[in-house]
PDB file of C-alpha atoms and ligand atoms in Angstrom:
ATOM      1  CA  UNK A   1       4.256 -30.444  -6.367  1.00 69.00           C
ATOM      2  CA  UNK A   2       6.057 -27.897  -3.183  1.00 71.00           C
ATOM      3  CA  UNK A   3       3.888 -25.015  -2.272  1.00 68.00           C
ATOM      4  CA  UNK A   4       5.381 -22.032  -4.041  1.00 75.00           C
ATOM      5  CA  UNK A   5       8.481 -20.335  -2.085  1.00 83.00           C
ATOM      6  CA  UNK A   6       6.916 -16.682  -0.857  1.00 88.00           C
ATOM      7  CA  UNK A   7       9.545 -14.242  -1.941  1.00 94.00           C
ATOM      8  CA  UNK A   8      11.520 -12.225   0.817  1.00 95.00           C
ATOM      9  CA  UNK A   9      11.250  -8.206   0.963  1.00 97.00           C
ATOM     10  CA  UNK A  10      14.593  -8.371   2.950  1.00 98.00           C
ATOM     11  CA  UNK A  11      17.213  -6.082   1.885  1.00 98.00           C
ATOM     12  CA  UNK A  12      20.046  -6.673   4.106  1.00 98.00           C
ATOM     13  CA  UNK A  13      23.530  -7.350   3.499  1.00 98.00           C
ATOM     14  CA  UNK A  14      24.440 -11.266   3.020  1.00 98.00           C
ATOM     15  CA  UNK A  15      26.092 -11.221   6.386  1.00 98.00           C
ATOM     16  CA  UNK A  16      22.647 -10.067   7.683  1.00 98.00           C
ATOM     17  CA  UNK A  17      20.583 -12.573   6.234  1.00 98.00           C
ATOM     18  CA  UNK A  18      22.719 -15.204   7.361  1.00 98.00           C
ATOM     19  CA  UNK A  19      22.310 -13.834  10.997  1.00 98.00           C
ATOM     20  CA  UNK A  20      19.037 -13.311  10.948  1.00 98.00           C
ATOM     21  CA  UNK A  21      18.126 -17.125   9.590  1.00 98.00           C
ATOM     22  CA  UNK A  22      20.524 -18.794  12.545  1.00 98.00           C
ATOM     23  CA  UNK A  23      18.359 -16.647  15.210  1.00 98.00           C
ATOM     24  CA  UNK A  24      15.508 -17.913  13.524  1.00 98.00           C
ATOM     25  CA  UNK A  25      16.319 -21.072  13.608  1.00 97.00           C
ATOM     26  CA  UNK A  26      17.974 -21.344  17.116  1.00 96.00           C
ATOM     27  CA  UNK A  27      14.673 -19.705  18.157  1.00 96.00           C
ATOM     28  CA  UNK A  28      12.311 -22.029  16.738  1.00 94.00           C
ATOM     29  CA  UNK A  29      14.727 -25.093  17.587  1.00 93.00           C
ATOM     30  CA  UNK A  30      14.742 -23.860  21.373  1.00 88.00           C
ATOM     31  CA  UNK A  31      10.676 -23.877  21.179  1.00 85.00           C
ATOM     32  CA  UNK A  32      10.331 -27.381  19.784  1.00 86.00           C
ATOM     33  CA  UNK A  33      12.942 -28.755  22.422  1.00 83.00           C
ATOM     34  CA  UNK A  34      10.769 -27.134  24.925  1.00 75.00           C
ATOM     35  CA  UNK A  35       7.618 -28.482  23.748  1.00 78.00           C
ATOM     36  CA  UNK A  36       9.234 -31.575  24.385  1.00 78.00           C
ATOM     37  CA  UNK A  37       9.811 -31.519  28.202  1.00 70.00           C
ATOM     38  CA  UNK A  38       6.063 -30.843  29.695  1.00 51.00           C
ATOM     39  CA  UNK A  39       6.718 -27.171  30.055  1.00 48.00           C
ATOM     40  CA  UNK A  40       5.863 -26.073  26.469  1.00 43.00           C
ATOM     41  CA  UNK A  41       6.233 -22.491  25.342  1.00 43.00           C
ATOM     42  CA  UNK A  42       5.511 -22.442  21.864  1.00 41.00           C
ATOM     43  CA  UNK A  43       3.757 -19.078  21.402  1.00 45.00           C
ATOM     44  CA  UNK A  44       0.426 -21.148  21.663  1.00 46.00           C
ATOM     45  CA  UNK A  45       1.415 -21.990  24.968  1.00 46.00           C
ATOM     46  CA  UNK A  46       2.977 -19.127  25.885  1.00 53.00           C
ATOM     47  CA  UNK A  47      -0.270 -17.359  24.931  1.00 51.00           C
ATOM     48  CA  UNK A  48      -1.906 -19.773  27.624  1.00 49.00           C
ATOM     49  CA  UNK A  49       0.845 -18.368  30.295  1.00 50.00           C
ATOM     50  CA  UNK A  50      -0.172 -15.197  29.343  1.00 52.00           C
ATOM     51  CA  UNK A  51      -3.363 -15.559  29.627  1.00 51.00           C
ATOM     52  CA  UNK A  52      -3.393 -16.537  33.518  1.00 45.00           C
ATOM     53  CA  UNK A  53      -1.679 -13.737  33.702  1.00 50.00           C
ATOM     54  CA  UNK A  54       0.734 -14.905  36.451  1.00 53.00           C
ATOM     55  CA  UNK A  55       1.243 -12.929  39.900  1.00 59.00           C
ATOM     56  CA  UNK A  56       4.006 -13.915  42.960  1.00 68.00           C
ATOM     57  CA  UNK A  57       5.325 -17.085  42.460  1.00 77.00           C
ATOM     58  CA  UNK A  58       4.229 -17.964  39.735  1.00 79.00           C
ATOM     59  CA  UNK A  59       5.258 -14.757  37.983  1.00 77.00           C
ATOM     60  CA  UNK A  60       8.759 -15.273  39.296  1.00 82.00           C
ATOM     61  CA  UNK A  61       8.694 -18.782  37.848  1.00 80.00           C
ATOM     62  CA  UNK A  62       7.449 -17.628  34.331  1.00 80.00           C
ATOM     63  CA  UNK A  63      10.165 -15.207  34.075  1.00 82.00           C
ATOM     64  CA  UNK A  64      13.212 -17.494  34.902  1.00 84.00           C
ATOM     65  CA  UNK A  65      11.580 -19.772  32.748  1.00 81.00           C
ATOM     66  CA  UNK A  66      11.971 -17.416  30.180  1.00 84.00           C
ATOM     67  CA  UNK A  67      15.193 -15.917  30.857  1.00 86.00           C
ATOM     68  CA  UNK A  68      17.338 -17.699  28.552  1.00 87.00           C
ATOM     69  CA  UNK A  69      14.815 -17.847  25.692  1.00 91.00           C
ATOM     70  CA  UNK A  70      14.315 -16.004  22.263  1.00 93.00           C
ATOM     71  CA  UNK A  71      10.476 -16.306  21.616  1.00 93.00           C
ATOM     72  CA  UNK A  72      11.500 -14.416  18.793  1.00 97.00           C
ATOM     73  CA  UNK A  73       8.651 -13.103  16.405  1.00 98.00           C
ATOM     74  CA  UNK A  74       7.916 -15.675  13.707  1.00 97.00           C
ATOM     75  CA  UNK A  75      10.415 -14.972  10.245  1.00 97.00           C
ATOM     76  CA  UNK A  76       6.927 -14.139   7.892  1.00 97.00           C
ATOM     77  CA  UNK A  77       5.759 -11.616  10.785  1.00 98.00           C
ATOM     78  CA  UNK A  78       8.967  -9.618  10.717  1.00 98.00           C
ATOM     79  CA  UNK A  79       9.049 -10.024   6.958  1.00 98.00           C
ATOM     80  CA  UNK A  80       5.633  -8.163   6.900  1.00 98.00           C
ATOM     81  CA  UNK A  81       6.182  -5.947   9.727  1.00 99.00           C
ATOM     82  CA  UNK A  82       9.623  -4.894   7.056  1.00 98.00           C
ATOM     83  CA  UNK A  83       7.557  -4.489   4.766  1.00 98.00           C
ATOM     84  CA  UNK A  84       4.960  -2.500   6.321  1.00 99.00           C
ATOM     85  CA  UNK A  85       7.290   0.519   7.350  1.00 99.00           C
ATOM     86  CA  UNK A  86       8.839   0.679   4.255  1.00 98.00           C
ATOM     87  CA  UNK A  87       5.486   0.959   2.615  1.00 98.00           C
ATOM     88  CA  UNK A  88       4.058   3.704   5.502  1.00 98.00           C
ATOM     89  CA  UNK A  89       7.889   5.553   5.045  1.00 98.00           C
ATOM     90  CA  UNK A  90       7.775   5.099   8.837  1.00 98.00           C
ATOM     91  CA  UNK A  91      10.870   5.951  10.196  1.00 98.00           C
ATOM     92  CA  UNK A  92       9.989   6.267  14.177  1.00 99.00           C
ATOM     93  CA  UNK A  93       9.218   2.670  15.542  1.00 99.00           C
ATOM     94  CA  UNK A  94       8.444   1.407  19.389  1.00 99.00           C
ATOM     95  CA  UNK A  95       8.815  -2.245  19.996  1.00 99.00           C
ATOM     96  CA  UNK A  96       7.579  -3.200  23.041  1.00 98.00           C
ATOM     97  CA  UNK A  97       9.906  -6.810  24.092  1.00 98.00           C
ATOM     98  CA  UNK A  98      13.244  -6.775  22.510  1.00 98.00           C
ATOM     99  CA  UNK A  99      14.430  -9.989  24.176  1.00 97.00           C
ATOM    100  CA  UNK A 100      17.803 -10.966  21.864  1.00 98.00           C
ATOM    101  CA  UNK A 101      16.688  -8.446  18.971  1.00 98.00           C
ATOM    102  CA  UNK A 102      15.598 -10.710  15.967  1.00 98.00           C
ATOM    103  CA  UNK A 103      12.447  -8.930  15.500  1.00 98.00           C
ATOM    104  CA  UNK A 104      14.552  -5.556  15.848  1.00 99.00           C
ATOM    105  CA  UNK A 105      16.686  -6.335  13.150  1.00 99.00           C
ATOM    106  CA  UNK A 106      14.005  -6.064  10.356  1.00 99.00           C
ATOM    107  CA  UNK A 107      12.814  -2.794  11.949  1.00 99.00           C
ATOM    108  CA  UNK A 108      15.968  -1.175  11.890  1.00 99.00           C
ATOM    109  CA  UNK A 109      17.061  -2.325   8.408  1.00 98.00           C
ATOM    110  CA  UNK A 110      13.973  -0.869   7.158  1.00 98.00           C
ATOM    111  CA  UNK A 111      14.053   2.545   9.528  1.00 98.00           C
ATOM    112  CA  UNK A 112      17.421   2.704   8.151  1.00 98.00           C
ATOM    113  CA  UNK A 113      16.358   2.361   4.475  1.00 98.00           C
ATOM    114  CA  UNK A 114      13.621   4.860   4.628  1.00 98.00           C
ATOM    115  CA  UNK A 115      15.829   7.491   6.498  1.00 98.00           C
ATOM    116  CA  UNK A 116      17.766   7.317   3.365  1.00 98.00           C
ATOM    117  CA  UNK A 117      15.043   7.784   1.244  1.00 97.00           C
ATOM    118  CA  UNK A 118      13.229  10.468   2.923  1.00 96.00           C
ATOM    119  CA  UNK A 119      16.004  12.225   4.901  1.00 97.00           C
ATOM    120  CA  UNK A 120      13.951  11.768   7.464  1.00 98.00           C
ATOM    121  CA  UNK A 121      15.291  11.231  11.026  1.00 98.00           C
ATOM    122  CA  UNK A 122      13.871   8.953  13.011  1.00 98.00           C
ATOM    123  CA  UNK A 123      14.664   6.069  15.587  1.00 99.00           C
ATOM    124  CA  UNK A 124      13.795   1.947  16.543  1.00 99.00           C
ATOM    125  CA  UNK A 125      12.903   2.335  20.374  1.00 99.00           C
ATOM    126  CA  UNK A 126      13.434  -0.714  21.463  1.00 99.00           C
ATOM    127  CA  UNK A 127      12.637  -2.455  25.098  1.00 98.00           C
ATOM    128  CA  UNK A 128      13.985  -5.206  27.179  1.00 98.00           C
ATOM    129  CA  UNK A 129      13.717  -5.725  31.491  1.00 97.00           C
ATOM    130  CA  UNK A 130      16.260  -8.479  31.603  1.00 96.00           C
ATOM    131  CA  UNK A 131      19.739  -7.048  31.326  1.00 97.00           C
ATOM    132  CA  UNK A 132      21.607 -10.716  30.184  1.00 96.00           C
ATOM    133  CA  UNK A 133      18.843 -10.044  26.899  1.00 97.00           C
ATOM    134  CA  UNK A 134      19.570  -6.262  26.050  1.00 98.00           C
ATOM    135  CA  UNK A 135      23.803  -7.212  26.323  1.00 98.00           C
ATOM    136  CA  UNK A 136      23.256 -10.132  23.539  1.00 98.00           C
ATOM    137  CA  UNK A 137      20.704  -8.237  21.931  1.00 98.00           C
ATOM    138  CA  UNK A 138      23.417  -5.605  21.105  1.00 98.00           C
ATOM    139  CA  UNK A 139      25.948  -8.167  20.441  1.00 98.00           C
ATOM    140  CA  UNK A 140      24.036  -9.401  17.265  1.00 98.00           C
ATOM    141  CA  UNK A 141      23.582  -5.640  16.293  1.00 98.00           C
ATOM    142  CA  UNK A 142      27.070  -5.246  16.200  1.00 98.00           C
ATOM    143  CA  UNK A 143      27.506  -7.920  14.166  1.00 98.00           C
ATOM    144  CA  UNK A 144      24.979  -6.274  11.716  1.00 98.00           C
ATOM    145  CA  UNK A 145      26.855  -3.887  11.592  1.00 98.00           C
ATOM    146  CA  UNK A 146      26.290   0.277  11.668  1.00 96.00           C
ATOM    147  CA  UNK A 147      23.387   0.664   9.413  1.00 94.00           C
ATOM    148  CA  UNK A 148      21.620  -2.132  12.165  1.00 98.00           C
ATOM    149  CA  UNK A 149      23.178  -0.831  15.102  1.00 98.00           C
ATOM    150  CA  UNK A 150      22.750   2.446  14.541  1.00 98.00           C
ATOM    151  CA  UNK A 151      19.073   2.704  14.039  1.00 98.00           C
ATOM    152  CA  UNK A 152      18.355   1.382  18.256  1.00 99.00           C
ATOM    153  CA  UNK A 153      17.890   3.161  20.942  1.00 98.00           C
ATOM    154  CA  UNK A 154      17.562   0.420  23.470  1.00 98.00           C
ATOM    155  CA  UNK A 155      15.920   1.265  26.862  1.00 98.00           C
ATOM    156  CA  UNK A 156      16.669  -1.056  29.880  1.00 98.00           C
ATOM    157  CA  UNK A 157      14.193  -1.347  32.089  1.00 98.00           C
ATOM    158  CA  UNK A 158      10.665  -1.918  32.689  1.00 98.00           C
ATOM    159  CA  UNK A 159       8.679  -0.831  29.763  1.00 98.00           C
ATOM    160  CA  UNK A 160       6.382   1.603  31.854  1.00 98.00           C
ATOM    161  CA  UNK A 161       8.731   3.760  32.989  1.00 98.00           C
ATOM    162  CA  UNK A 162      11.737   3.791  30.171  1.00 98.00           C
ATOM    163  CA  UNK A 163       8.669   4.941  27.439  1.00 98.00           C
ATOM    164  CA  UNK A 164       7.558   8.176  29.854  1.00 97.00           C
ATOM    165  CA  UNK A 165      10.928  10.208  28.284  1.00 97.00           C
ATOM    166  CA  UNK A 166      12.405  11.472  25.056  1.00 97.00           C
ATOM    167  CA  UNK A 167       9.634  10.221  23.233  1.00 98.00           C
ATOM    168  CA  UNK A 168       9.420  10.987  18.904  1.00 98.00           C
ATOM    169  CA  UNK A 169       6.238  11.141  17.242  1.00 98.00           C
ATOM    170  CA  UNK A 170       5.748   7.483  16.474  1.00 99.00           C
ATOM    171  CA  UNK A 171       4.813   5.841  13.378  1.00 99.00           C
ATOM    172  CA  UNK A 172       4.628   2.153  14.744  1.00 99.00           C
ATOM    173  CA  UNK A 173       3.878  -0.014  17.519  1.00 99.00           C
ATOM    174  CA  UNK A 174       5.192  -3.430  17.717  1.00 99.00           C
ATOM    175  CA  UNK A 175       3.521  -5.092  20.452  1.00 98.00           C
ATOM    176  CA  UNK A 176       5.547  -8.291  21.258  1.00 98.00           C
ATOM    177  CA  UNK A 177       5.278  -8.500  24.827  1.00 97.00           C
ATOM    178  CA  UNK A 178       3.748 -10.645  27.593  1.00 95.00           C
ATOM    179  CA  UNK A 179      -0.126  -9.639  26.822  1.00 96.00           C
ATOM    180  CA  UNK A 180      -0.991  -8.746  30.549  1.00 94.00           C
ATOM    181  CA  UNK A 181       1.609  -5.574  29.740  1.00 97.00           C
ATOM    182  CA  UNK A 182       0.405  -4.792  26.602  1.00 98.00           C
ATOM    183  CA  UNK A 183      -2.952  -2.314  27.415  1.00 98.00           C
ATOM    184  CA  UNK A 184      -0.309   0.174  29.841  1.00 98.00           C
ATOM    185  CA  UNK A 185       2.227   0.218  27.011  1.00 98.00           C
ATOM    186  CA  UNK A 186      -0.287   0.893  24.466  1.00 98.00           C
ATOM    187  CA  UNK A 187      -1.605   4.068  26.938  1.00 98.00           C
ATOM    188  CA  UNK A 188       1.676   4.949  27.545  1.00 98.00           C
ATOM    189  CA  UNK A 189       2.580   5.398  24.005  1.00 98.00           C
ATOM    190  CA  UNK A 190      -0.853   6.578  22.290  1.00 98.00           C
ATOM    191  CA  UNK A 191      -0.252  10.259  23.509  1.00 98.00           C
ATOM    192  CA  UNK A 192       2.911   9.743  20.875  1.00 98.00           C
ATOM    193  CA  UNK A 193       1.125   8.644  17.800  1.00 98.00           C
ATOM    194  CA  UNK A 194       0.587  10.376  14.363  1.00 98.00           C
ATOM    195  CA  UNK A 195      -2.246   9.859  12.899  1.00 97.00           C
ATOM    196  CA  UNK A 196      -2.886   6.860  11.004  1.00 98.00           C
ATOM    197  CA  UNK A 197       0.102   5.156  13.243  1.00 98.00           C
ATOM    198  CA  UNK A 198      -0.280   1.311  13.231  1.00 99.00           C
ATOM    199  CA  UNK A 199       0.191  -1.181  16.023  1.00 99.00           C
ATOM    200  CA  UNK A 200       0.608  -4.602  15.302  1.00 99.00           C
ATOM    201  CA  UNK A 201       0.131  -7.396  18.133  1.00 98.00           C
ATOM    202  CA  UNK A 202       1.358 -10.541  18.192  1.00 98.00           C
ATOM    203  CA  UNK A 203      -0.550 -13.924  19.155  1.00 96.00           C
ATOM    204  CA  UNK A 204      -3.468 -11.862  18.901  1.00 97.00           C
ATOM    205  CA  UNK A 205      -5.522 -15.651  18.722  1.00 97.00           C
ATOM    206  CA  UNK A 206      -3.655 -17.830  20.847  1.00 94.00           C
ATOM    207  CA  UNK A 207      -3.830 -15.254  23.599  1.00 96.00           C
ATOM    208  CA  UNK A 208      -6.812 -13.998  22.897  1.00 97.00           C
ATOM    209  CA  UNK A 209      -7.755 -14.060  26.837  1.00 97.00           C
ATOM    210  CA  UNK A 210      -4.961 -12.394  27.785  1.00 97.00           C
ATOM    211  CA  UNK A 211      -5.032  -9.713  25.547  1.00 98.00           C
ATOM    212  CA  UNK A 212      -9.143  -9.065  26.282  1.00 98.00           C
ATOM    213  CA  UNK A 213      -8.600  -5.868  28.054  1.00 98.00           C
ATOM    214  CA  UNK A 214      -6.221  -4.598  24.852  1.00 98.00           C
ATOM    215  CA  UNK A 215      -8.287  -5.878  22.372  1.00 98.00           C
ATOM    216  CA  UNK A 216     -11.580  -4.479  23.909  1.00 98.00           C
ATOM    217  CA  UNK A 217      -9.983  -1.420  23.944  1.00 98.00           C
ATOM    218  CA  UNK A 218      -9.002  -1.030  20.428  1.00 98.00           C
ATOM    219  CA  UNK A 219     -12.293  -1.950  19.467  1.00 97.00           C
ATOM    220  CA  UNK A 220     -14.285   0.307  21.241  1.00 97.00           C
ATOM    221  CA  UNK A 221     -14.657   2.674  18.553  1.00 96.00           C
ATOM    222  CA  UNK A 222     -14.668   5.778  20.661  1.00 96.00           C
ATOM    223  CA  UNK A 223     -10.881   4.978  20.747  1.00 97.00           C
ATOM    224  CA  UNK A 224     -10.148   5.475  17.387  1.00 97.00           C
ATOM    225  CA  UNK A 225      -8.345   2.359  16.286  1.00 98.00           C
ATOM    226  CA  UNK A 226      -9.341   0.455  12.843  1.00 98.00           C
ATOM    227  CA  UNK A 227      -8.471  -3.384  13.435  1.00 98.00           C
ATOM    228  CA  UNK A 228      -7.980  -6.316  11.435  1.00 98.00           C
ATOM    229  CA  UNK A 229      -6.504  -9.893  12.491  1.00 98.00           C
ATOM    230  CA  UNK A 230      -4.320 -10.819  10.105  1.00 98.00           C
ATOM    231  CA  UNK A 231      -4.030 -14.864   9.001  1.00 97.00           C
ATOM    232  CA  UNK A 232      -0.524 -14.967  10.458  1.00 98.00           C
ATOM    233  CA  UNK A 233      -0.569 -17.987  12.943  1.00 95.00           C
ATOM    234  CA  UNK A 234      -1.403 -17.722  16.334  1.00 95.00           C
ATOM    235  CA  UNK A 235      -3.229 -14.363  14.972  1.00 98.00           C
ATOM    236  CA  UNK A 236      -1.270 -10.856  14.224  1.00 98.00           C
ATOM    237  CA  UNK A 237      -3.637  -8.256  14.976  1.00 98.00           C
ATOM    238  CA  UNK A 238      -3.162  -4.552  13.017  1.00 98.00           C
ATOM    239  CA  UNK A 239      -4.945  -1.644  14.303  1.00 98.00           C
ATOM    240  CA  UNK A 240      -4.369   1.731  12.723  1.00 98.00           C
ATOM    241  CA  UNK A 241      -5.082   4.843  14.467  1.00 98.00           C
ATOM    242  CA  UNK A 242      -7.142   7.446  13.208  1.00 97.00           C
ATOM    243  CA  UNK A 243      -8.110   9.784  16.135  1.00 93.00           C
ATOM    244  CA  UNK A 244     -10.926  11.438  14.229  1.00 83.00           C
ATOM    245  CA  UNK A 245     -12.625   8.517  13.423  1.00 62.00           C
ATOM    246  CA  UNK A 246     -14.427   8.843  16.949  1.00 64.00           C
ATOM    247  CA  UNK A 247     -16.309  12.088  15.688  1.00 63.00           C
ATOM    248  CA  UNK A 248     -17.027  10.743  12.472  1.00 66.00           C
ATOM    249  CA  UNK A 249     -18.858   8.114  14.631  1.00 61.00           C
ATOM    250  CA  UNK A 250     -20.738  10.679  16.695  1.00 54.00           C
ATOM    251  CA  UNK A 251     -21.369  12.513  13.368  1.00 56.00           C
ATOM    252  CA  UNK A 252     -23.074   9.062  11.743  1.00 61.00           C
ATOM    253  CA  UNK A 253     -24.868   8.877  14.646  1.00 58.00           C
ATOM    254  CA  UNK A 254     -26.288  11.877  14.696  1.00 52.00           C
TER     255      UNK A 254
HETATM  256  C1  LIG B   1       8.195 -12.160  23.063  1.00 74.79           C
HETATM  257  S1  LIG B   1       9.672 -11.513  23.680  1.00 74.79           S
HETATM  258  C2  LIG B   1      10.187 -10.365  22.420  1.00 74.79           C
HETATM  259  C3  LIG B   1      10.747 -11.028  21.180  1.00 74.79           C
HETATM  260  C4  LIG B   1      11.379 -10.062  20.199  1.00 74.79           C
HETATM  261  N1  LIG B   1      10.448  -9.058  19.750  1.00 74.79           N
HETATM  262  C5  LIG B   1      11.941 -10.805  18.990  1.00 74.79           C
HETATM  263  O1  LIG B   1      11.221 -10.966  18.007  1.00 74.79           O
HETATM  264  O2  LIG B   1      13.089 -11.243  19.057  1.00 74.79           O
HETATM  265  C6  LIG B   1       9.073 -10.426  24.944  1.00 74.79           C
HETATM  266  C7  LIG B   1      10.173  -9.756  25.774  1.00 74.79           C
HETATM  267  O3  LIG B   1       9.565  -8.747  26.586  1.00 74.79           O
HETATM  268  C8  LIG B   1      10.326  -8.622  27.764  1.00 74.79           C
HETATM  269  N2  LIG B   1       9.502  -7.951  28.798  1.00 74.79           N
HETATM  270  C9  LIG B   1       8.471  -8.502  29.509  1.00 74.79           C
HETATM  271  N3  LIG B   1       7.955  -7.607  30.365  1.00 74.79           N
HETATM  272  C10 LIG B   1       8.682  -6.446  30.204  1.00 74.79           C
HETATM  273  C11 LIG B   1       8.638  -5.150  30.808  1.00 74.79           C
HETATM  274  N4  LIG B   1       7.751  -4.852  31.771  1.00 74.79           N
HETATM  275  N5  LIG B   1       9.511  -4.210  30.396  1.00 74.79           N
HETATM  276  C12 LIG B   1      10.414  -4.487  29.407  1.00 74.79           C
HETATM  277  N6  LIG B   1      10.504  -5.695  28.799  1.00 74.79           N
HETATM  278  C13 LIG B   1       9.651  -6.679  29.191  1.00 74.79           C
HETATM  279  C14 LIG B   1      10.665 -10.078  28.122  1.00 74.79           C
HETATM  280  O4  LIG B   1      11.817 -10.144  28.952  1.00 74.79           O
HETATM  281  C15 LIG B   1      10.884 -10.715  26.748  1.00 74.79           C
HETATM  282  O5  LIG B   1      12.251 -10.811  26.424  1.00 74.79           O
END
């Protein structure tokens, strides 16, 4: 007997869904072929990369190498990561890596869907360094359509410096971005974040060395983050933030 089918929260226009399964699929077909040659960048791998944390040359080499390619977030993460902010209402969203904007899509469909139910405003900041990515990135918006399209606020450039301005009080944090980034574009945005705002970080496992300064940091409970890995594969870390959760510690204590 098949596994039973895990039903979709999507609700997206047909057009949409269409879309958003070619992207998936061109993604994960564009990791296997990769995986082939001797430089593999699965996310496993790539969580290896990331973990040496590459500098000069080698830096230069990981980024051409990755130029061209999706490395979207996997379908059941964005499916969750949907059905998160509709959940929390959120309606103000950071994602940190945009690359061709699969991952993007789901948070401005469901942005889009709670602005409508709330009459809340609110906004998808999303991120990307490599120019050739942000112009295809809005390409596939467009073809979403309005409701997609215009959710994003898409800032070109690197991450540190395009976050420092016009920034909402933010709901969510999706950190999908190489993990040696990921501590100085959680800083940047934690003066931003309501309380009880969630960050979610991908390849959480597979790059667990990489991301040791991020994670350490979220743990340390003087920080006031609540974490949890989440069985997603490769690991999909959630931390919530609860700011007073430092002095409740103190007050334990004492
Ligand atoms: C894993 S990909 C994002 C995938 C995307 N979330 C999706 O699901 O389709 C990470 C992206 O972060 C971008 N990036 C890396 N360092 C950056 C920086 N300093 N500033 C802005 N973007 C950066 C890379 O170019 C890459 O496209």
């Amino acid at each position: 007997m098949s596994p039973p089918v895990s039903p979709s929260p999507i609700q997206a226009p047909q057009h949409v869904q269409d879309l958003l399964t070619q992207l998936h699929k061109q993604s994960a077909d564009q990791e296997f072929a990769i995986s082939q040659t001797k430089k593999v960048i699965s996310s496993t791998v790539i969580g290896d990369l990331e973990d040496k944390s590459p500098s000069g040359n080698a830096k230069a080499e990981f980024d051409n190498m990755m130029r061209d390619k999706f490395i979207a977030l996997d379908e059941d993460k964005c499916q969750f990561v949907y059905q998160l902010i509709t959940a929390m209402g959120a309606t103000n969203i950071v994602e940190a890596g945009t690359s061709f904007g699969v991952s993007t899509i789901y948070l401005a469909l469901a942005v889009a869907q709670n602005k409508a139910r709330t009459r809340k405003t609110g906004v998808v900041i999303a991120t990307e360094n490599e120019s050739e990515k942000a112009k295809v990135a809005r390409g596939y918006w467009a073809q979403c359509g309005e409701d997609v399209e215009g959710q994003i606020d898409l800032r070109e450039g690197n991450i540190l410096e395009t976050l420092k301005v016009n920034m909402p009080q933010v709901d969510l944090l999706l950190l999908d971005i190489w993990a040696a980034i990921s501590l100085p574009t959680l800083k940047t945005v934690l003066p931003h974040f309501r309380p009880g705002a969630v960050v979610l970080t991908d390849n959480t496992v597979s790059a667990a060395a990489g991301y040791a300064d991020l994670l350490a940091y979220m743990r340390d409970p003087d920080n006031g983050f609540r974490n949890m890995t989440l069985p997603f594969s490769n690991g999909f870390e959630m931390s919530v933030y609860l700011p007073d959760l430092a002095s409740e510690k103190h007050f334990q204590d004492s």
